[in-house]
Tab-separated table of C-alpha atoms in Angstrom:
chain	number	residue	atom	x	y	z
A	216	UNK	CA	0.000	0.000	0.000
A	217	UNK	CA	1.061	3.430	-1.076
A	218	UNK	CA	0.308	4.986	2.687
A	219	UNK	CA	1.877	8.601	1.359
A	220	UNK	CA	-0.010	8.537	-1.656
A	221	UNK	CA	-3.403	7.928	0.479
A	222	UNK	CA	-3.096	10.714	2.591
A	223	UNK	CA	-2.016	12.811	-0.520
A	224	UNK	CA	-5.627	12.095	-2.106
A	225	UNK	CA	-7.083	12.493	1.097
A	226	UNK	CA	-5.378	16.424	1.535
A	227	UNK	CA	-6.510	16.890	-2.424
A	228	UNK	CA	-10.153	16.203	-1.650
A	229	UNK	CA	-10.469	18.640	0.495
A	230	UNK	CA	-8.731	20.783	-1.821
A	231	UNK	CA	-11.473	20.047	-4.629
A	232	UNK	CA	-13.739	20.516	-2.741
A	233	UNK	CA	-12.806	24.317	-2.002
A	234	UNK	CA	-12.563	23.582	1.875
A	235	UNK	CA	-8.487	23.445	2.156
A	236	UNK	CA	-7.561	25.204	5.598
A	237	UNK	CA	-4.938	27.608	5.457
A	238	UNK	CA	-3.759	29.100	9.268
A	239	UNK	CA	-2.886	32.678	9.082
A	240	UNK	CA	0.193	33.404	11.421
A	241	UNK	CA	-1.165	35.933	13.862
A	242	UNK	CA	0.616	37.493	16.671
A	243	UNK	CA	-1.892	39.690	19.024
A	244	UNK	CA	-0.258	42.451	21.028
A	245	UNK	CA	-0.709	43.262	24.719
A	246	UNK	CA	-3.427	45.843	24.955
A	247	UNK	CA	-4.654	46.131	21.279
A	248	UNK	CA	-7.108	43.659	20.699
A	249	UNK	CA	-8.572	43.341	18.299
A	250	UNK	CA	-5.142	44.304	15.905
A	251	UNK	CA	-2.643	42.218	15.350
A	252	UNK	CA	0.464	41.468	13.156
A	253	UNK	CA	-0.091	38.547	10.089
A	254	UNK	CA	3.263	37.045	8.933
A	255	UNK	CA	2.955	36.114	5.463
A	256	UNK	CA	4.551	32.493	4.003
A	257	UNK	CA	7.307	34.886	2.542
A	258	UNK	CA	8.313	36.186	5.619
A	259	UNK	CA	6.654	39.770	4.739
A	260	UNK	CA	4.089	40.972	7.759
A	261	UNK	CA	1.260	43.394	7.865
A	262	UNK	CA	-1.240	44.900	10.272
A	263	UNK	CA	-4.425	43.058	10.468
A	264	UNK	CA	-7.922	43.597	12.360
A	265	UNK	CA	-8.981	40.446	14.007
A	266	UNK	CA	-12.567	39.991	13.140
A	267	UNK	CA	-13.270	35.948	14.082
A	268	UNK	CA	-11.809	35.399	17.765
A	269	UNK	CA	-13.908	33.793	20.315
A	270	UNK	CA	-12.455	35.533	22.768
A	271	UNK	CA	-15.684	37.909	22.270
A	272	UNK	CA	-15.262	40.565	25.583
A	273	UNK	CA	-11.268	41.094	24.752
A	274	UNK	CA	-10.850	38.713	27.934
A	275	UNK	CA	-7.544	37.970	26.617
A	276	UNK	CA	-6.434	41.047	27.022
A	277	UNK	CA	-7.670	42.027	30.218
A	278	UNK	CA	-4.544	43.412	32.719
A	279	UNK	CA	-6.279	41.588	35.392
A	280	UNK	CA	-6.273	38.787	34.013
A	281	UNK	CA	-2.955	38.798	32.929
A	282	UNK	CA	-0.876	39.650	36.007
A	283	UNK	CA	-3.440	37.190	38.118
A	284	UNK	CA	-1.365	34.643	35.485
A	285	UNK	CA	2.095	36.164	35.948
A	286	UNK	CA	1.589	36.529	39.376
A	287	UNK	CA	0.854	32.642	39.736
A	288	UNK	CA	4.326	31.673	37.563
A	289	UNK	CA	5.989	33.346	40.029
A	290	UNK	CA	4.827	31.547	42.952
A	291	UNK	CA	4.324	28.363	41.472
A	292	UNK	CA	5.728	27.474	38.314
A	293	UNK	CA	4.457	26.491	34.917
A	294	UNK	CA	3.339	22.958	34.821
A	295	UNK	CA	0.288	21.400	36.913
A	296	UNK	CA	2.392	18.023	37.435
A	297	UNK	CA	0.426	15.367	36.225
A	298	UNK	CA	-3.560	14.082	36.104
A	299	UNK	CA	-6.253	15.520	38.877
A	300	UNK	CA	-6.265	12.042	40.389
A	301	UNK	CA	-1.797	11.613	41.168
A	302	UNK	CA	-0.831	15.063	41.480
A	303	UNK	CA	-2.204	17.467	39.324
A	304	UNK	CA	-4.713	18.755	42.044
A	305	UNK	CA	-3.494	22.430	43.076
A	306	UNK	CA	-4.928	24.795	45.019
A	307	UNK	CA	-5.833	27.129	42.216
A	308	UNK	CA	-7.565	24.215	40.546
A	309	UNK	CA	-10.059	23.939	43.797
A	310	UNK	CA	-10.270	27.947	43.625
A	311	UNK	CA	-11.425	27.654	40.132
A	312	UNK	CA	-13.936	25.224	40.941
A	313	UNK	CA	-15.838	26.834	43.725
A	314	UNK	CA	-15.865	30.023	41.208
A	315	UNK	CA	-17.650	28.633	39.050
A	316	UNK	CA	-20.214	26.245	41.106
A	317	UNK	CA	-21.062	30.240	42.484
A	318	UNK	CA	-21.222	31.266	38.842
A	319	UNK	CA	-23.642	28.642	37.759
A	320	UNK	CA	-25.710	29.009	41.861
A	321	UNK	CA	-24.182	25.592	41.880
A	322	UNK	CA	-23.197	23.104	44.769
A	323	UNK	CA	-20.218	22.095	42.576
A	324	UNK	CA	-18.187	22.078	39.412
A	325	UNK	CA	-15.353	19.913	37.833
A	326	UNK	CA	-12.620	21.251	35.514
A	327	UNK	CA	-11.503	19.690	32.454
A	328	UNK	CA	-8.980	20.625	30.062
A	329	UNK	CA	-11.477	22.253	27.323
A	330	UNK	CA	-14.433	22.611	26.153
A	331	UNK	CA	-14.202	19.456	23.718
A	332	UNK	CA	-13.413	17.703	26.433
A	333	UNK	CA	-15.728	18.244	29.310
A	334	UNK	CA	-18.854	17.909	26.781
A	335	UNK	CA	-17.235	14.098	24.914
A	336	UNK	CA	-16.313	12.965	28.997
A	337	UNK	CA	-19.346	14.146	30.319
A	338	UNK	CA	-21.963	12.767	27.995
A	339	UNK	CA	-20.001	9.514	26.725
A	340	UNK	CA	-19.720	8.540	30.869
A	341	UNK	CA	-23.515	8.673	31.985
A	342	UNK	CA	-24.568	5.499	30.721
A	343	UNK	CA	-22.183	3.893	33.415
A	344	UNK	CA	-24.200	5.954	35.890
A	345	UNK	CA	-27.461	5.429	34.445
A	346	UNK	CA	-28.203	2.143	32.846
A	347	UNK	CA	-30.555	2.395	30.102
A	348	UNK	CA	-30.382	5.717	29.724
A	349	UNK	CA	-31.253	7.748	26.879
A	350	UNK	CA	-30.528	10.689	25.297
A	351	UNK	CA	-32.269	13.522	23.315
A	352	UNK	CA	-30.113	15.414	21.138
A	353	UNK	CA	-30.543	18.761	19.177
A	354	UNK	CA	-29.994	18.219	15.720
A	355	UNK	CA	-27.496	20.893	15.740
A	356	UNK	CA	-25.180	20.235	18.581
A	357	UNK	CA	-21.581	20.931	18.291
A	358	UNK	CA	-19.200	18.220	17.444
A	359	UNK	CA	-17.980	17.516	20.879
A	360	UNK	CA	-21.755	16.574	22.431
A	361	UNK	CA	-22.224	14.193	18.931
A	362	UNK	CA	-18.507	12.986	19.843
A	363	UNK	CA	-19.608	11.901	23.572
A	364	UNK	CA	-23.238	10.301	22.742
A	365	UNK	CA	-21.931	8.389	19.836
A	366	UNK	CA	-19.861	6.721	22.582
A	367	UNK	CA	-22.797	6.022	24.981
A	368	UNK	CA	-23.737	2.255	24.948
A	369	UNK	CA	-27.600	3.593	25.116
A	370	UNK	CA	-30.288	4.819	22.908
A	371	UNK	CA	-29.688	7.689	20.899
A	372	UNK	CA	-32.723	10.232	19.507
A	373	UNK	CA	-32.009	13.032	17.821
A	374	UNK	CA	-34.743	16.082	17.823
A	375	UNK	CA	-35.278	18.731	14.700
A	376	UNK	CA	-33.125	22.058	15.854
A	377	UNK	CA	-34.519	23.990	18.454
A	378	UNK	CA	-37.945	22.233	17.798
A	379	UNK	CA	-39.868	21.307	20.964
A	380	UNK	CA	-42.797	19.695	19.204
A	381	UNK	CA	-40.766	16.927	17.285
A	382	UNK	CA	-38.896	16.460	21.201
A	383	UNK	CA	-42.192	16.018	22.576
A	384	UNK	CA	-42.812	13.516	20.074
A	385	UNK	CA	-40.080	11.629	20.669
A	386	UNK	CA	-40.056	12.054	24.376
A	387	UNK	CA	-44.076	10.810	24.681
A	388	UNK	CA	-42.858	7.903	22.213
A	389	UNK	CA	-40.049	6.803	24.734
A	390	UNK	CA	-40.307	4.179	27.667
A	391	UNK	CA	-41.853	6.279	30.742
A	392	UNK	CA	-39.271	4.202	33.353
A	393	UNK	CA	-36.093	4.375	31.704
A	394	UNK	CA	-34.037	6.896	32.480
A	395	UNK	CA	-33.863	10.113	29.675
A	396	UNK	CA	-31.801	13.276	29.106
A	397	UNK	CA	-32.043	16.334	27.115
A	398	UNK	CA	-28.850	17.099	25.618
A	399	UNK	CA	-28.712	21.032	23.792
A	400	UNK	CA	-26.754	24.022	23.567
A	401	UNK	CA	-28.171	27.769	24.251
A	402	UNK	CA	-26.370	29.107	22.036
A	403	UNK	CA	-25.942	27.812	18.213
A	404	UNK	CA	-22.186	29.481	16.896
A	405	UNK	CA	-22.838	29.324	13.646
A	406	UNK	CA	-26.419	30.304	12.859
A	407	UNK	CA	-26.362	32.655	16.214
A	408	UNK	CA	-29.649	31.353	17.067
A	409	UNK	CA	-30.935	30.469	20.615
A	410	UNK	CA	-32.716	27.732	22.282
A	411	UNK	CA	-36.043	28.306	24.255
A	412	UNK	CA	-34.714	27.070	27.321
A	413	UNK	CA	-37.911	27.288	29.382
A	414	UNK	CA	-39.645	25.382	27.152
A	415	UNK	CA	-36.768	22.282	26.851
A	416	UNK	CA	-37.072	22.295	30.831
A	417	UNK	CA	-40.959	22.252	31.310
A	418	UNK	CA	-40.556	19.289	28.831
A	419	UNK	CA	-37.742	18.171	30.951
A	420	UNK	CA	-40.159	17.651	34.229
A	421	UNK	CA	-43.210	16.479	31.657
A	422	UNK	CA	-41.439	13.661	31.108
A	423	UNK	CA	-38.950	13.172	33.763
A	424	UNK	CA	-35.636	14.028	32.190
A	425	UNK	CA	-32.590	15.426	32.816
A	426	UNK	CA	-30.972	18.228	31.452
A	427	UNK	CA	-28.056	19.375	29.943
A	428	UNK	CA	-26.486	22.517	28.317
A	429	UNK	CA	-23.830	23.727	26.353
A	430	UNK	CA	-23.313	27.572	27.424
A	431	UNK	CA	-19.909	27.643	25.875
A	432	UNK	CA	-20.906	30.675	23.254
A	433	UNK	CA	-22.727	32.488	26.594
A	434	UNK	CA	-20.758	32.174	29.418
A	435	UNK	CA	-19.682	35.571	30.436
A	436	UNK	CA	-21.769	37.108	28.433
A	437	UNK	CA	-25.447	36.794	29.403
A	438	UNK	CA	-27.133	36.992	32.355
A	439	UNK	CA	-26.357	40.098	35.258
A	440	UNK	CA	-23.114	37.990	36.328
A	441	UNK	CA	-22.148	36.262	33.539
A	442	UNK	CA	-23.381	32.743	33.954
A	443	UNK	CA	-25.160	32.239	30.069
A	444	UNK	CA	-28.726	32.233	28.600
A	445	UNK	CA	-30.057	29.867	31.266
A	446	UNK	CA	-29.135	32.847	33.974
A	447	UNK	CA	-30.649	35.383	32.035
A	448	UNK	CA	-33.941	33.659	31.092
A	449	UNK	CA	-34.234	32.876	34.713
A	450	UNK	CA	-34.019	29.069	34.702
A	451	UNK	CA	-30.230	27.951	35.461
A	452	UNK	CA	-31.523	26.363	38.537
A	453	UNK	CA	-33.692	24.066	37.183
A	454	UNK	CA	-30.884	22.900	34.434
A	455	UNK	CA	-28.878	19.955	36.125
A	456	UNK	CA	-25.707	19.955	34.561
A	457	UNK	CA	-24.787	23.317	33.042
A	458	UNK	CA	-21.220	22.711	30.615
A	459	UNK	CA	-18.950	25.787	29.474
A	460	UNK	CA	-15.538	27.320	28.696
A	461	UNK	CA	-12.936	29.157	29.973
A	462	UNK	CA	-11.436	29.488	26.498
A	463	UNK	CA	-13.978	32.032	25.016
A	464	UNK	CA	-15.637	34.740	26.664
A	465	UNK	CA	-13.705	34.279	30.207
A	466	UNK	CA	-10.525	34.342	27.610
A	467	UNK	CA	-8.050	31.771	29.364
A	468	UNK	CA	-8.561	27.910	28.131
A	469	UNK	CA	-10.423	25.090	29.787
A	470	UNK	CA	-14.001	23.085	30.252
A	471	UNK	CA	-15.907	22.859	32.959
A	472	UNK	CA	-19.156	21.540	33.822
A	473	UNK	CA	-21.374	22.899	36.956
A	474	UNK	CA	-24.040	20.837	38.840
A	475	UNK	CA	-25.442	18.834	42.208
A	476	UNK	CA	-22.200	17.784	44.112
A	477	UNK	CA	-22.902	14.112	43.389
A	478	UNK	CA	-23.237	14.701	39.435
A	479	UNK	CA	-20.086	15.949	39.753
A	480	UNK	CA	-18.343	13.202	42.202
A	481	UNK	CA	-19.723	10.626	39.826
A	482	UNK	CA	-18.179	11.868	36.363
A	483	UNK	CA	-15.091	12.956	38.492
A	484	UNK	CA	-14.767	9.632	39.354
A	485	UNK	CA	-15.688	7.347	35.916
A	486	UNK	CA	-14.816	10.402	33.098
A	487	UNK	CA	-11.635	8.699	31.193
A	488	UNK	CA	-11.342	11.936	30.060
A	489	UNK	CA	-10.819	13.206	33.029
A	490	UNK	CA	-8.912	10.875	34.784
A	491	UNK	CA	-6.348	10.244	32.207
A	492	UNK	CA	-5.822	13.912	30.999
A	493	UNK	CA	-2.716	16.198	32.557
A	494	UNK	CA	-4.545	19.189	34.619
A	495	UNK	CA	-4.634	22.533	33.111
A	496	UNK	CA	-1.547	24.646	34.436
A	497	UNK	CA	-1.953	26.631	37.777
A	498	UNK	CA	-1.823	29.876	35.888
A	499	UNK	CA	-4.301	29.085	33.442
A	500	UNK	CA	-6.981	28.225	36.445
A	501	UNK	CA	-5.798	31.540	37.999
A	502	UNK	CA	-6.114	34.047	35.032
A	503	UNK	CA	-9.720	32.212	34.769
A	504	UNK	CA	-10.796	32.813	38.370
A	505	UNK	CA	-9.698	36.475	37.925
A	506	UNK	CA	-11.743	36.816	34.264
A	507	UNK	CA	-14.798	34.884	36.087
A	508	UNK	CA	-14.652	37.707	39.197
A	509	UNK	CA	-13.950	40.421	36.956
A	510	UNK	CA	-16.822	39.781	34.415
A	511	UNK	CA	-19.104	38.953	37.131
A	512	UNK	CA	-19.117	42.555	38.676
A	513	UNK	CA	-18.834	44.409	34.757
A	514	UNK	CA	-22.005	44.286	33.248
A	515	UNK	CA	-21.420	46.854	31.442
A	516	UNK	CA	-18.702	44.874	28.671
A	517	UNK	CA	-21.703	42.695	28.110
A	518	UNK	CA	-23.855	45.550	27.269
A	519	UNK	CA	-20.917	47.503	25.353
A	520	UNK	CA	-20.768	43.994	23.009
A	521	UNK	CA	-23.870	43.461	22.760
A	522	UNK	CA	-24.070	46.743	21.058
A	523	UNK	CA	-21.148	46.852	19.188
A	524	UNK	CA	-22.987	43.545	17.604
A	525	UNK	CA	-26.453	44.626	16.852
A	526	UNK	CA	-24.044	48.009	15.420
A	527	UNK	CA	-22.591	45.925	12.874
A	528	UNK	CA	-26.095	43.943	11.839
A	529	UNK	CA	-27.456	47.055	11.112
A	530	UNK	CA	-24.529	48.224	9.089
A	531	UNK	CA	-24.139	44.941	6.969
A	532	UNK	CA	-28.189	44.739	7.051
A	533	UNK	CA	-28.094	48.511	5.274
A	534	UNK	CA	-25.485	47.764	2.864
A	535	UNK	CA	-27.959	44.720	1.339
A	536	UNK	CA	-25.407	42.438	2.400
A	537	UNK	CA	-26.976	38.469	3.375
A	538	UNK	CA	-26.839	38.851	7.068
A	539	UNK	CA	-28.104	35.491	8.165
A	540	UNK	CA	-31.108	35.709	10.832
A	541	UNK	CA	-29.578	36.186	14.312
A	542	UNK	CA	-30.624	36.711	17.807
A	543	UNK	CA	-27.214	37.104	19.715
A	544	UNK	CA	-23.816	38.302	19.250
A	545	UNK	CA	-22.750	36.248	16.295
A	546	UNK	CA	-22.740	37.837	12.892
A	547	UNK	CA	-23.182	35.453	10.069
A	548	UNK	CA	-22.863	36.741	6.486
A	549	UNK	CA	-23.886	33.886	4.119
A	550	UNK	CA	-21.942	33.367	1.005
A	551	UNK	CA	-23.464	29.667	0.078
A	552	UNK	CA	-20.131	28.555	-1.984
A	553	UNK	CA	-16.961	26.877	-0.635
A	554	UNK	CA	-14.798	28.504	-3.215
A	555	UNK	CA	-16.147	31.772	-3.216
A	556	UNK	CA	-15.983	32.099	0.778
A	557	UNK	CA	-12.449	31.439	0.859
A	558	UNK	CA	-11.717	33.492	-1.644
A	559	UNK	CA	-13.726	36.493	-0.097
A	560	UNK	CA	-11.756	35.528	3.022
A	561	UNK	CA	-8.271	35.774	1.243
A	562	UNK	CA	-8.891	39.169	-0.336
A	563	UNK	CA	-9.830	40.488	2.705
A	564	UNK	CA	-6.885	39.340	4.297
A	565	UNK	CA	-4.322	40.322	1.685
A	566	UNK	CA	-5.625	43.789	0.385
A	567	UNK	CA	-8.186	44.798	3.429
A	568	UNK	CA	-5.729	43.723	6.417
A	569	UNK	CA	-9.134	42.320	7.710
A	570	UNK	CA	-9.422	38.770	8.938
A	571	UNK	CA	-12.101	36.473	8.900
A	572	UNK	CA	-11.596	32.302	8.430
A	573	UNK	CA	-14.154	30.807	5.714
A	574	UNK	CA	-16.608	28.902	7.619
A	575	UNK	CA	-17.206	25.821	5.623
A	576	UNK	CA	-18.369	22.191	5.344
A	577	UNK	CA	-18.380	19.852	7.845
A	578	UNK	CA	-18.645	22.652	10.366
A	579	UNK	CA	-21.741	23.826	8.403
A	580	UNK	CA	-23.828	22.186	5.489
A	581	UNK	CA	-22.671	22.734	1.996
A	582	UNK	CA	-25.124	25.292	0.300
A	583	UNK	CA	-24.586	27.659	3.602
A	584	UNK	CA	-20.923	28.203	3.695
A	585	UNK	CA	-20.493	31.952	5.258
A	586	UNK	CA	-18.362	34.568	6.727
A	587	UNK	CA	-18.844	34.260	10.184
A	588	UNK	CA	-17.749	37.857	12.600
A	589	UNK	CA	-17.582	37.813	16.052
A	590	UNK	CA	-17.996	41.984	16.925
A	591	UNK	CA	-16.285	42.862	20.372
A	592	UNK	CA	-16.426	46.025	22.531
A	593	UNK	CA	-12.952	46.722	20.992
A	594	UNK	CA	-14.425	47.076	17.517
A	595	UNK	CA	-14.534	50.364	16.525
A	596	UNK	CA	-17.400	52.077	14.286
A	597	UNK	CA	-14.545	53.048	11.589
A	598	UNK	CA	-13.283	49.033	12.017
A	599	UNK	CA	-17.011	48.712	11.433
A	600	UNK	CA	-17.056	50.611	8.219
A	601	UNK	CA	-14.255	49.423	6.728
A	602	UNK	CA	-15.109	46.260	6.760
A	603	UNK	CA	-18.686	47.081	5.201
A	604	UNK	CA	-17.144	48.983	2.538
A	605	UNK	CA	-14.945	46.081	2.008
A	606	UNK	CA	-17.507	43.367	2.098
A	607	UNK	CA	-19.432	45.723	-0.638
A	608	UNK	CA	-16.527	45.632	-3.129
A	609	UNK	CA	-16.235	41.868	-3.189
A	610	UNK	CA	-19.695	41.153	-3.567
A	611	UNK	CA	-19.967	42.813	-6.588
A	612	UNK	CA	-16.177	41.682	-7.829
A	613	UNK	CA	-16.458	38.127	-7.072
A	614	UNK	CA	-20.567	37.974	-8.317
A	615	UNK	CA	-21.945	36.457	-5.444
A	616	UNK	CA	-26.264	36.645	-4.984
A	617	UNK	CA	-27.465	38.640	-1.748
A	618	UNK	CA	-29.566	36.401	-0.887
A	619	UNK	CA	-30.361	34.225	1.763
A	620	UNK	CA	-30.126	36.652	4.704
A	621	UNK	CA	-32.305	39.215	6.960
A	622	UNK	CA	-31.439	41.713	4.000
A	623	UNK	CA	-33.065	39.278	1.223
């Protein structure tokens, strides 16, 4: 077997198909987000405007959060030393943990090493802790919750996005004694939809189920503290395992999930991927107990982004550009070819010093490939305009329909 040659054809698939990742070198600077410097293959570099970071409230950035890291180095060191369970356990792991059960109102959390992670450990252990359970899942959940209930030795349903009726269906339909859970996000990245999260709890206690949900794309940046959709809609109590990240809004890097003290014992104590998985470093829980305090007691970054996003809808929206229909702070500008996105993304890149990654298949169907912008409170309206103007230039150079969007 020609093993080169197969991964060769495998690489020029995804070039056919118009999906080829390219990384742009960035290199942010201390206290400028969202600007930073692009390296080019030849070695050349340029300014750029960040316009696709999930690190949506300039978290990153923060001076708080940064010398709260330093500080720790100094004290401690770099490395955690090894797995939760031998001697990866620190004090500033513990810290972190109690931050965020008072985050999420609850009795406890566990820490895992991202986002990925805490949703494919979480969901892939529960089976061991419920026999015969099974599980409801959105349609549209991200890769890591599919990841973790693929593994789960139980049942699997999967409900139409964000449609209650078809979970009621299938909920109604299902054994009344086995054991059940409801498995959604509240907010959907790349459509910047929400979930009715009332609605997927009243079914909840209809049918006696548990439930769980993804805040990663809301932590610190809904509710009056922070805590996601759940706290601002009034219901994260009644949600029994809340999951999020300390690698987006809070700006740091990490998983977590929040829930009853025993929830959390149990998948401490069966998770493989927490058990066999090096702690995060002492810093890294450190800087993310100082962004969790900080952004607790700001509400006013949440309300500066939130504007700065509904700014730039309007803009794009006014221009006849194909916003696609959203209800948060994700911005997604449909294109609807693989080719042309990239493209669109290139040019922008190389003669606009703006940068925005293509957002194609498998992350979203082919047929909806877009431009997907993340606004922060550090945009500016003249970054704002710029990048309208900019967007305006290409539609009409590269042909592309406006269709498909708000602005259709």
């Amino acid at each position: 077997m020609d093993y080169r040659a197969a991964f060769e054809n495998a690489i020029e698939g995804v070039r056919s198909e118009g999906r080829y990742r390219v990384f742009a070198d960035l290199k942010r600077h201390r206290g400028q987000f969202p600007r930073a410097t692009w390296t080019r293959d030849d070695g050349s570099q340029a300014d750029v405007v960040v316009w696709c970071s999930n690190d949506y409230l300039g978290q990153g950035q923060n001076p708080v959060v940064m010398e709260a890291m330093k500080a720790t180095i100094d004290e401690v060191g770099s490395g955690s030393g090894g797995t939760r369970n031998i001697s990866g356990t620190t004090h500033y792991h513990v810290e972190l943990e109690h931050e965020l059960a008072d985050l999420h109102q609850k009795e406890a959390a566990l820490l895992f090493t991202s986002g990925y992670v805490s949703n494919e450990a979480s969901l892939s252990t529960l089976h061991k802790i419920l026999p015969g359970l099974v599980i409801f899942s959105d349609a549209l959940n991200h890769n890591s919750m599919i990841s973790g209930i693929r593994q789960h030795k139980g049942e699997k349903l999967i409900f139409r996005h964000n449609d209650l009726e078809h979970l009621e269906e299938l909920l109604a339909a299902a054994d009344p004694a086995v054991p059940k859970l409801i498995a959604f996000e509240s907010v959907y990245s790349m459509d910047g939809d929400v979930a009715d999260i009332p609605g997927t709890v009243a079914l909840a206690k209809k049918y006696g189920a548990m439930t769980y949900i993804d805040e990663v794309h809301a932590v610190g940046m809904y509710g009056p503290r922070g805590a996601g959709v759940a706290e601002r809609d009034g219901v994260m109590a009644e949600i029994d395992i809340i999951e999020g990240t300390l690698g987006k809004a809070f700006g740091v890097m990490g998983g977590y999930i929040a829930a009853d003290a025993v929830i959390c014992d149990a998948i401490r104590s069966l998770a493989d991927g927490f058990i066999f998985t090096t702690s995060i470093p002492p810093a890294l829980a450190a800087g993310a107990v100082a962004s969790i305090r900080y952004l607790k007691e700001h509400n006013e970054i949440r309300e500066a982004h939130q504007e700065r996003a509904a700014s730039l809808k309007e803009r794009l929206i006014k221009a006849g550009l194909p916003v696609m229909p959203s209800v948060c702070h994700i911005v997604p500008v449909l294109v609807g070819d693989a080719v042309h996105c990239k493209m669109i993304s290139d040019i922008l890149l190389e003669e606009h010093g703006i940068y925005v990654q293509p957002i194609n298949y498998p992350t979203v169907p082919r047929g909806t490939e877009r431009l997907r912008f993340t606004p922060s409170p550090a945009h500016t309206d003249e970054m704002m305009d710029k990048l309208v103007v900019a967007l305006e230039k290409l539609w009409v150079h590269c042909n592309i329909q406006r269709v498909g969007g708000v602005a259709a």
